Amino acid sequence: MIQKPRGTMDILPDEVGVWQYIEKKAREVAAKYGYSEIRFPTFESTELFARGVGDTTDVVQKEMYTFTDREDRSYTLRPEGTACVVRSLIENGKCSDTMPLKLYYIINCFRYEKPQAGRSREFFQFGTEMFGAAAPQADATVIALADTFIREIGIKDVKLHINSIGCPNCRPKYHEALVKYFSDNSDKLCDTCKERLKTNPLRILDCKCPECKAIASDAPKTIDNLCVECQTHFDGLKLVLDNSGIEYEIDPHIVRGLDYYTRTVFEFICDSIGAQSTICGGGRYDGLMKQLGGPELPGIGFAMGITRLILAMKASGVDIGADDAPSVYIAPMGTAATVRAFELVEKFREAGIYAETDLVSRSLKAQMKYADKKSARYTVIIGDSELESGKAQLKDMRNSTQSEIELDKIVEHVLAAIKE
Ligand code: ATP
Ligand code: MG
């Protein structure tokens, strides 16, 4: 038997409802905030991620699905969406459009990671990006969008953590303090972090191994080392959030896994879903557009892992209800009735009503069993005598009552009945 690749998933018909629900809500909430959808390729030049995500990040160093095509070009299955959106805006000349630009996407992403609950190799993100707005109100808007969406899909028990990681002005001083601190403790760091100490010490703060986490917890904090502009920006964000009653916690330990972040970073954390508890991660990336060859244009966004959202919805006891049951099941007996039944179900569908008839030559008894299993609201049996008289019995399965109706008027009749 051929099996799906490790770390991927099939989403089967009885599970797809919650995915569709999340996607629909994502589109609705994004629209309320004036975001438009953007779609872009599943694979991009490897260089886009090396430069855009940062070549000292775990994503680029360890997690990318990179391949060469038949002409030896190096491509990578997108591990995230932000760099792709930036590439697309630059390439399509959108950077001089009216600002702010607000975009969202619902995509699959690929990272070579150790599969576990809430972590897979092909995973799905709902992401948003806003460009051209540097003010703290923009950060607050993005956070409010994420917060609204998370609440609207029924997730409870979620905490917003925010932090500021400064900008290229304040980073050198912080960098120095960090290198000093970790150098004094380097014997306790994991091998990867010993390497990170030389290449990108900020990454050590994001290490998942317990020893490094313990040392990192006492490391100098970015918020104690902000320049005046970054401090003012962060204070501005807190003021807007406080004023609109969006609760948050300042978490000096969030740095985010990707290289391009500046100033605001945030996460929404749901503790009831196990170790992979970050359902949403985001932040500001004012230098990214320039770094990828575009104009200097600030940006801020987030991405949410849809599998983690589903886990959090389950933990919150969200019930999105069952799939729709057919309104009508038409059970034909004989060839002529089968032809008429086909015509009738098509008429129902045209009128926006979910109707079914037999497609697998079941006996009448088996058809009634099927209609029952599908929880059909009404059933109609048509045979030769019904065709001849043009009338049939419409049975309401909820109270087992029957009424005689003209076949020619059956659609109007059912329409009126289900509206009652
Ligand atoms: P983590 O620390 O959990 O690895 P990250 O910092 O790598 O997360 P981001 O790159 O910020 O994650 O991605 C944004 C969101 O996408 C995460 O908060 C998470 O919900 C989801 N996500 C990331 N990687 C995976 C994965 N391998 N499987 C499922 N969801 C993922
Ligand atoms: Mg990760």
Short mmCIF file of C-alpha atoms and ligand atoms in Angstrom, two decimals:
data_model
loop_
_atom_site.label_atom_id
_atom_site.label_comp_id
_atom_site.label_asym_id
_atom_site.label_seq_id
_atom_site.Cartn_x
_atom_site.Cartn_y
_atom_site.Cartn_z
CA MET A 1 0.00 0.00 0.00
CA ILE A 2 1.30 3.44 -0.88
CA GLN A 3 1.13 5.78 2.11
CA LYS A 4 1.14 9.54 2.39
CA PRO A 5 4.51 11.12 3.18
CA ARG A 6 5.35 11.36 6.89
CA GLY A 7 4.11 14.59 8.44
CA THR A 8 1.36 15.21 5.86
CA MET A 9 -2.37 14.75 6.32
CA ASP A 10 -5.50 13.75 4.50
CA ILE A 11 -8.49 15.86 5.41
CA LEU A 12 -11.42 13.51 4.98
CA PRO A 13 -15.03 14.53 4.24
CA ASP A 14 -16.12 14.08 7.85
CA GLU A 15 -13.30 16.38 9.04
CA VAL A 16 -13.39 19.03 6.34
CA GLY A 17 -16.31 21.00 7.84
CA VAL A 18 -14.17 22.67 10.48
CA TRP A 19 -11.54 23.62 7.87
CA GLN A 20 -14.18 25.23 5.69
CA TYR A 21 -15.62 26.99 8.72
CA ILE A 22 -12.22 28.44 9.68
CA GLU A 23 -11.49 29.52 6.11
CA LYS A 24 -14.88 31.20 5.80
CA LYS A 25 -14.45 33.04 9.10
CA ALA A 26 -10.91 34.06 8.14
CA ARG A 27 -12.20 35.61 4.93
CA GLU A 28 -15.03 37.37 6.75
CA VAL A 29 -12.85 38.86 9.47
CA ALA A 30 -10.11 39.84 6.99
CA ALA A 31 -12.74 41.64 4.88
CA LYS A 32 -13.98 43.60 7.91
CA TYR A 33 -10.47 44.95 8.31
CA GLY A 34 -10.14 45.78 4.60
CA TYR A 35 -7.77 42.96 3.65
CA SER A 36 -7.79 41.44 0.15
CA GLU A 37 -6.70 37.94 -0.69
CA ILE A 38 -3.41 37.29 -2.44
CA ARG A 39 -2.37 33.97 -3.99
CA PHE A 40 1.16 33.05 -4.97
CA PRO A 41 3.17 30.01 -6.06
CA THR A 42 3.67 26.97 -3.84
CA PHE A 43 7.37 27.00 -4.67
CA GLU A 44 9.75 29.91 -5.11
CA SER A 45 13.45 30.44 -5.77
CA THR A 46 15.41 29.12 -2.81
CA GLU A 47 17.21 32.45 -2.60
CA LEU A 48 13.96 34.20 -1.67
CA PHE A 49 13.78 32.32 1.61
CA ALA A 50 17.53 32.34 2.25
CA ARG A 51 17.46 36.13 2.01
CA GLY A 52 13.92 36.79 3.18
CA VAL A 53 13.65 34.41 6.13
CA GLY A 54 17.33 34.58 7.02
CA ASP A 55 20.01 32.01 6.38
CA THR A 56 20.87 31.53 10.05
CA THR A 57 17.31 30.54 10.98
CA ASP A 58 16.21 26.98 11.69
CA VAL A 59 13.72 27.23 8.85
CA VAL A 60 16.43 27.88 6.28
CA GLN A 61 19.17 25.77 7.81
CA LYS A 62 17.20 22.66 8.67
CA GLU A 63 13.60 22.73 7.57
CA MET A 64 13.33 23.59 3.89
CA TYR A 65 12.12 21.27 1.14
CA THR A 66 14.59 22.30 -1.53
CA PHE A 67 14.97 20.67 -4.93
CA THR A 68 16.53 21.40 -8.28
CA ASP A 69 14.38 21.24 -11.38
CA ARG A 70 15.36 19.72 -14.70
CA GLU A 71 17.39 22.78 -15.56
CA ASP A 72 19.26 22.79 -12.29
CA ARG A 73 17.50 25.77 -10.76
CA SER A 74 17.09 25.60 -7.01
CA TYR A 75 13.53 25.93 -5.77
CA THR A 76 11.95 25.53 -2.33
CA LEU A 77 8.41 24.64 -1.27
CA ARG A 78 7.25 27.72 0.65
CA PRO A 79 7.98 27.36 4.38
CA GLU A 80 5.94 30.52 5.06
CA GLY A 81 4.10 33.27 3.20
CA THR A 82 5.58 36.65 4.13
CA ALA A 83 8.64 36.54 1.87
CA CYS A 84 6.44 35.32 -1.00
CA VAL A 85 4.00 38.22 -0.57
CA VAL A 86 6.85 40.73 -0.50
CA ARG A 87 8.39 39.19 -3.63
CA SER A 88 5.04 39.34 -5.39
CA LEU A 89 4.38 42.98 -4.50
CA ILE A 90 7.82 44.04 -5.72
CA GLU A 91 7.59 41.99 -8.91
CA ASN A 92 4.10 43.27 -9.74
CA GLY A 93 4.88 46.92 -9.05
CA LYS A 94 2.39 47.14 -6.18
CA CYS A 95 4.68 49.01 -3.80
CA SER A 96 3.56 52.40 -5.10
CA ASP A 97 -0.15 51.65 -4.62
CA THR A 98 -2.17 53.58 -2.06
CA MET A 99 -0.98 52.67 1.42
CA PRO A 100 -1.56 50.80 3.56
CA LEU A 101 -1.68 47.61 1.50
CA LYS A 102 -3.54 44.91 3.37
CA LEU A 103 -3.36 41.32 2.21
CA TYR A 104 -4.28 37.92 3.53
CA TYR A 105 -3.73 34.35 2.42
CA ILE A 106 -4.71 30.80 3.31
CA ILE A 107 -1.90 28.51 2.20
CA ASN A 108 -0.14 25.23 2.73
CA CYS A 109 3.46 25.50 3.91
CA PHE A 110 6.25 22.95 4.11
CA ARG A 111 8.89 22.48 6.76
CA TYR A 112 10.98 19.43 7.46
CA GLU A 113 10.23 19.09 11.17
CA LYS A 114 9.64 16.29 13.62
CA PRO A 115 5.94 15.50 13.26
CA GLN A 116 3.90 15.63 16.49
CA ALA A 117 0.57 17.04 17.66
CA GLY A 118 0.32 20.54 16.20
CA ARG A 119 3.47 20.17 14.14
CA SER A 120 3.56 18.63 10.68
CA ARG A 121 5.65 18.83 7.53
CA GLU A 122 2.89 20.11 5.34
CA PHE A 123 0.80 22.51 7.40
CA PHE A 124 -1.70 25.26 6.75
CA GLN A 125 -1.61 28.92 7.61
CA PHE A 126 -4.02 31.80 7.66
CA GLY A 127 -1.74 34.82 7.34
CA THR A 128 -2.10 38.57 6.93
CA GLU A 129 0.36 41.29 5.96
CA MET A 130 0.04 45.08 6.09
CA PHE A 131 2.51 47.36 4.31
CA GLY A 132 3.21 51.07 4.41
CA ALA A 133 2.03 51.79 7.95
CA ALA A 134 4.64 52.32 10.66
CA ALA A 135 2.44 53.77 13.41
CA PRO A 136 1.69 51.68 16.51
CA GLN A 137 -2.00 51.81 15.59
CA ALA A 138 -1.14 49.59 12.62
CA ASP A 139 0.38 47.03 15.01
CA ALA A 140 -2.73 47.31 17.17
CA THR A 141 -4.99 46.80 14.14
CA VAL A 142 -3.17 43.61 13.16
CA ILE A 143 -3.34 42.32 16.73
CA ALA A 144 -7.04 43.24 16.94
CA LEU A 145 -7.73 41.34 13.70
CA ALA A 146 -6.04 38.21 15.05
CA ASP A 147 -7.79 38.60 18.40
CA THR A 148 -11.21 39.04 16.78
CA PHE A 149 -10.75 36.04 14.52
CA ILE A 150 -9.58 33.78 17.34
CA ARG A 151 -12.57 34.78 19.43
CA GLU A 152 -15.05 34.47 16.55
CA ILE A 153 -14.10 30.86 15.92
CA GLY A 154 -14.80 30.17 19.58
CA ILE A 155 -11.33 29.69 21.04
CA LYS A 156 -11.23 30.41 24.74
CA ASP A 157 -8.33 30.27 27.07
CA VAL A 158 -5.98 32.21 24.83
CA LYS A 159 -3.36 34.70 25.93
CA LEU A 160 -1.75 37.45 23.91
CA HIS A 161 1.96 37.94 24.54
CA ILE A 162 3.73 40.98 23.15
CA ASN A 163 7.30 42.18 23.10
CA SER A 164 9.47 44.62 21.24
CA ILE A 165 12.75 43.39 19.83
CA GLY A 166 14.01 46.81 18.73
CA CYS A 167 15.39 47.94 15.42
CA PRO A 168 18.79 48.10 13.69
CA ASN A 169 19.55 51.20 15.82
CA CYS A 170 19.19 49.54 19.19
CA ARG A 171 20.19 46.04 18.21
CA PRO A 172 24.01 46.43 18.21
CA LYS A 173 24.02 47.46 21.87
CA TYR A 174 21.65 44.66 22.79
CA HIS A 175 23.60 42.20 20.68
CA GLU A 176 26.72 43.06 22.62
CA ALA A 177 25.01 42.52 25.97
CA LEU A 178 23.60 39.22 24.75
CA VAL A 179 26.91 37.91 23.44
CA LYS A 180 28.57 38.82 26.72
CA TYR A 181 25.89 37.02 28.74
CA PHE A 182 25.87 33.85 26.66
CA SER A 183 29.67 33.74 26.36
CA ASP A 184 29.84 33.68 30.16
CA ASN A 185 27.43 30.72 30.10
CA SER A 186 28.52 29.05 26.87
CA ASP A 187 29.53 25.73 28.47
CA LYS A 188 25.86 25.11 29.36
CA LEU A 189 24.51 25.77 25.84
CA CYS A 190 23.62 23.05 23.34
CA ASP A 191 25.94 22.59 20.35
CA THR A 192 23.60 24.40 17.99
CA CYS A 193 23.44 27.36 20.34
CA LYS A 194 27.24 27.44 20.69
CA GLU A 195 27.23 27.93 16.92
CA ARG A 196 24.40 30.48 17.17
CA LEU A 197 26.50 32.48 19.60
CA LYS A 198 28.82 33.19 16.69
CA THR A 199 26.25 33.59 13.90
CA ASN A 200 23.01 34.90 15.43
CA PRO A 201 22.85 35.06 19.23
CA LEU A 202 19.23 36.28 19.21
CA ARG A 203 18.29 32.79 17.99
CA ILE A 204 19.46 31.26 21.29
CA LEU A 205 16.45 32.89 22.95
CA ASP A 206 14.26 30.78 20.67
CA CYS A 207 15.98 27.45 21.36
CA LYS A 208 13.60 24.68 22.39
CA CYS A 209 16.03 22.65 24.54
CA PRO A 210 15.45 22.95 28.30
CA GLU A 211 19.06 23.80 29.26
CA CYS A 212 19.23 26.70 26.81
CA LYS A 213 15.75 27.84 27.83
CA ALA A 214 16.88 27.98 31.46
CA ILE A 215 19.90 30.11 30.63
CA ALA A 216 17.92 32.27 28.22
CA SER A 217 15.37 33.09 30.92
CA ASP A 218 17.93 35.29 32.70
CA ALA A 219 19.43 36.79 29.56
CA PRO A 220 19.32 40.56 28.95
CA LYS A 221 15.94 41.59 27.60
CA THR A 222 15.32 43.50 24.38
CA ILE A 223 12.77 45.76 26.10
CA ASP A 224 15.45 46.96 28.53
CA ASN A 225 17.64 47.94 25.61
CA LEU A 226 15.33 49.83 23.26
CA CYS A 227 16.27 53.13 21.61
CA VAL A 228 13.99 56.10 22.28
CA GLU A 229 12.02 55.65 19.03
CA CYS A 230 11.39 51.96 19.67
CA GLN A 231 10.40 52.65 23.27
CA THR A 232 7.94 55.35 22.14
CA HIS A 233 6.52 53.00 19.51
CA PHE A 234 6.05 50.20 22.03
CA ASP A 235 4.44 52.58 24.56
CA GLY A 236 2.11 53.77 21.77
CA LEU A 237 1.04 50.20 21.04
CA LYS A 238 0.35 49.44 24.70
CA LEU A 239 -1.70 52.62 25.02
CA VAL A 240 -3.95 51.71 22.07
CA LEU A 241 -4.39 48.12 23.29
CA ASP A 242 -5.13 49.25 26.85
CA ASN A 243 -7.66 51.77 25.61
CA SER A 244 -9.57 49.18 23.56
CA GLY A 245 -9.52 46.56 26.28
CA ILE A 246 -7.35 44.05 24.42
CA GLU A 247 -5.60 42.17 27.19
CA TYR A 248 -1.96 41.26 26.81
CA GLU A 249 1.08 40.22 28.75
CA ILE A 250 4.53 41.56 28.08
CA ASP A 251 6.72 38.57 27.40
CA PRO A 252 10.35 39.61 27.04
CA HIS A 253 11.22 36.11 25.85
CA ILE A 254 9.45 36.11 22.52
CA VAL A 255 11.86 36.79 19.69
CA ARG A 256 10.13 34.82 16.88
CA GLY A 257 11.78 32.21 14.71
CA LEU A 258 12.40 34.26 11.60
CA ASP A 259 15.09 36.85 11.04
CA TYR A 260 13.14 39.69 9.57
CA TYR A 261 11.29 40.96 12.63
CA THR A 262 11.76 44.47 14.10
CA ARG A 263 10.01 46.18 17.00
CA THR A 264 6.66 44.56 17.81
CA VAL A 265 6.49 40.77 18.02
CA PHE A 266 3.51 38.89 19.40
CA GLU A 267 2.07 35.45 19.93
CA PHE A 268 -1.32 34.10 20.86
CA ILE A 269 -0.88 31.12 23.14
CA CYS A 270 -3.42 28.48 24.03
CA ASP A 271 -2.20 26.40 26.95
CA SER A 272 -4.82 23.70 26.62
CA ILE A 273 -3.42 22.17 23.41
CA GLY A 274 -0.11 20.78 24.62
CA ALA A 275 3.46 21.69 23.78
CA GLN A 276 2.77 23.33 20.39
CA SER A 277 0.74 26.04 22.05
CA THR A 278 1.47 29.04 19.80
CA ILE A 279 -1.60 29.31 17.61
CA CYS A 280 -0.54 32.62 16.08
CA GLY A 281 2.81 34.31 15.65
CA GLY A 282 3.45 37.69 14.17
CA GLY A 283 5.29 40.94 14.21
CA ARG A 284 6.71 43.92 12.42
CA TYR A 285 9.30 43.52 9.67
CA ASP A 286 10.23 47.01 8.56
CA GLY A 287 13.43 46.00 6.80
CA LEU A 288 12.20 43.06 4.75
CA MET A 289 10.90 44.84 1.67
CA LYS A 290 14.21 46.67 1.18
CA GLN A 291 16.18 43.53 1.86
CA LEU A 292 14.38 41.77 -0.98
CA GLY A 293 15.09 44.56 -3.45
CA GLY A 294 11.99 46.70 -2.97
CA PRO A 295 11.51 50.19 -1.61
CA GLU A 296 11.73 50.99 2.08
CA LEU A 297 8.25 50.05 3.22
CA PRO A 298 7.31 49.00 6.73
CA GLY A 299 5.35 45.80 7.16
CA ILE A 300 3.53 43.93 9.88
CA GLY A 301 1.64 40.64 9.89
CA PHE A 302 0.93 37.32 11.49
CA ALA A 303 0.38 33.70 10.60
CA MET A 304 -1.77 31.16 12.36
CA GLY A 305 -1.40 27.40 12.10
CA ILE A 306 -4.80 26.00 11.16
CA THR A 307 -4.22 22.57 12.77
CA ARG A 308 -3.42 24.29 16.04
CA LEU A 309 -6.56 26.43 15.71
CA ILE A 310 -8.59 23.25 15.31
CA LEU A 311 -6.97 21.70 18.40
CA ALA A 312 -7.75 24.89 20.34
CA MET A 313 -11.36 24.91 19.10
CA LYS A 314 -11.77 21.31 20.24
CA ALA A 315 -10.24 22.16 23.62
CA SER A 316 -12.72 25.05 23.88
CA GLY A 317 -15.64 22.70 23.13
CA VAL A 318 -16.62 24.43 19.88
CA ASP A 319 -19.30 22.55 17.96
CA ILE A 320 -19.81 23.72 14.41
CA GLY A 321 -22.72 21.34 13.82
CA ALA A 322 -23.11 18.46 11.41
CA ASP A 323 -23.13 18.59 7.61
CA ASP A 324 -26.37 19.46 5.90
CA ALA A 325 -28.88 16.65 5.51
CA PRO A 326 -30.81 16.40 2.23
CA SER A 327 -34.15 18.20 2.24
CA VAL A 328 -35.66 15.68 -0.12
CA TYR A 329 -34.99 12.12 -1.10
CA ILE A 330 -36.86 10.84 -4.17
CA ALA A 331 -37.19 7.07 -4.35
CA PRO A 332 -38.10 5.88 -7.85
CA MET A 333 -39.44 2.43 -8.76
CA GLY A 334 -38.95 1.39 -12.37
CA THR A 335 -37.13 2.93 -15.32
CA ALA A 336 -39.62 5.67 -16.19
CA ALA A 337 -39.75 6.82 -12.56
CA THR A 338 -35.94 6.88 -12.39
CA VAL A 339 -35.84 9.25 -15.35
CA ARG A 340 -38.49 11.49 -13.77
CA ALA A 341 -36.70 11.41 -10.41
CA PHE A 342 -33.52 12.64 -12.08
CA GLU A 343 -35.43 15.56 -13.61
CA LEU A 344 -37.04 16.39 -10.26
CA VAL A 345 -33.87 16.39 -8.18
CA GLU A 346 -32.27 18.70 -10.73
CA LYS A 347 -35.24 21.09 -10.35
CA PHE A 348 -34.79 21.01 -6.57
CA ARG A 349 -31.11 21.81 -6.89
CA GLU A 350 -31.87 24.67 -9.27
CA ALA A 351 -34.13 26.08 -6.58
CA GLY A 352 -31.27 25.84 -4.06
CA ILE A 353 -32.54 22.74 -2.29
CA TYR A 354 -30.34 19.77 -1.51
CA ALA A 355 -32.07 16.74 -3.03
CA GLU A 356 -30.96 13.18 -3.70
CA THR A 357 -32.22 10.18 -5.61
CA ASP A 358 -30.99 6.65 -6.20
CA LEU A 359 -27.80 6.22 -8.25
CA VAL A 360 -26.87 2.67 -7.32
CA SER A 361 -30.04 0.70 -8.14
CA ARG A 362 -31.10 0.02 -4.57
CA SER A 363 -34.35 -1.75 -3.76
CA LEU A 364 -37.11 0.48 -2.39
CA LYS A 365 -36.49 -0.78 1.12
CA ALA A 366 -32.75 -0.07 0.84
CA GLN A 367 -33.50 3.38 -0.56
CA MET A 368 -35.64 4.25 2.44
CA LYS A 369 -32.88 3.05 4.74
CA TYR A 370 -30.41 5.26 2.89
CA ALA A 371 -32.70 8.30 3.14
CA ASP A 372 -32.99 7.65 6.86
CA LYS A 373 -29.23 7.32 7.30
CA LYS A 374 -28.75 10.64 5.49
CA SER A 375 -31.46 12.20 7.71
CA ALA A 376 -33.50 13.39 4.71
CA ARG A 377 -36.28 15.72 5.81
CA TYR A 378 -38.80 14.61 3.15
CA THR A 379 -39.12 11.47 1.09
CA VAL A 380 -41.22 10.85 -2.01
CA ILE A 381 -41.80 7.47 -3.62
CA ILE A 382 -42.66 7.51 -7.32
CA GLY A 383 -43.68 4.51 -9.37
CA ASP A 384 -45.87 3.91 -12.42
CA SER A 385 -49.14 4.89 -10.71
CA GLU A 386 -47.66 8.20 -9.44
CA LEU A 387 -46.39 8.96 -12.92
CA GLU A 388 -49.81 8.26 -14.33
CA SER A 389 -51.76 10.35 -11.81
CA GLY A 390 -49.06 13.03 -11.61
CA LYS A 391 -49.40 12.93 -7.81
CA ALA A 392 -47.36 11.38 -5.02
CA GLN A 393 -47.17 11.18 -1.23
CA LEU A 394 -44.65 13.53 0.32
CA LYS A 395 -43.61 12.18 3.69
CA ASP A 396 -42.27 14.48 6.39
CA MET A 397 -39.72 12.28 8.16
CA ARG A 398 -39.70 14.41 11.29
CA ASN A 399 -43.30 13.65 12.24
CA SER A 400 -44.12 10.83 9.79
CA THR A 401 -47.05 12.76 8.30
CA GLN A 402 -47.91 12.36 4.61
CA SER A 403 -49.55 14.69 2.16
CA GLU A 404 -50.52 14.23 -1.43
CA ILE A 405 -48.85 16.69 -3.79
CA GLU A 406 -48.75 17.22 -7.53
CA LEU A 407 -45.35 16.23 -8.91
CA ASP A 408 -45.31 19.37 -11.04
CA LYS A 409 -45.63 21.51 -7.92
CA ILE A 410 -43.37 19.51 -5.65
CA VAL A 411 -40.48 22.02 -5.69
CA GLU A 412 -42.72 24.97 -4.70
CA HIS A 413 -44.36 22.82 -2.07
CA VAL A 414 -41.09 21.78 -0.43
CA LEU A 415 -39.70 25.32 -0.68
CA ALA A 416 -42.70 26.65 1.21
CA ALA A 417 -42.59 23.83 3.75
CA ILE A 418 -38.92 24.17 4.64
CA LYS A 419 -39.31 27.93 5.06
CA GLU A 420 -41.99 27.44 7.71
P1 ATP B 1 7.16 27.08 16.37
O1 ATP B 1 7.96 27.80 17.40
O2 ATP B 1 5.93 26.41 16.92
O3 ATP B 1 7.99 26.18 15.51
P2 ATP B 1 7.44 29.14 14.42
O4 ATP B 1 7.98 30.30 15.15
O5 ATP B 1 8.35 28.30 13.63
O6 ATP B 1 6.59 28.20 15.42
P3 ATP B 1 6.02 30.73 12.49
O7 ATP B 1 7.03 30.59 11.44
O8 ATP B 1 5.89 32.04 13.14
O9 ATP B 1 6.18 29.56 13.56
O10 ATP B 1 4.59 30.29 11.92
C1 ATP B 1 3.39 30.86 12.38
C2 ATP B 1 2.45 29.80 12.92
O11 ATP B 1 2.35 28.72 12.02
C3 ATP B 1 2.89 29.17 14.22
O12 ATP B 1 2.52 29.95 15.32
C4 ATP B 1 2.12 27.87 14.19
O13 ATP B 1 0.78 28.08 14.61
C5 ATP B 1 2.14 27.52 12.73
N1 ATP B 1 3.21 26.53 12.44
C6 ATP B 1 4.52 26.76 12.24
N2 ATP B 1 5.19 25.63 11.95
C7 ATP B 1 4.24 24.64 11.95
C8 ATP B 1 4.28 23.22 11.71
N3 ATP B 1 5.39 22.61 11.38
N4 ATP B 1 3.12 22.53 11.80
C9 ATP B 1 1.96 23.14 12.11
N5 ATP B 1 1.86 24.47 12.35
C10 ATP B 1 2.97 25.22 12.26
MG MG B 2 9.23 26.44 13.91
#
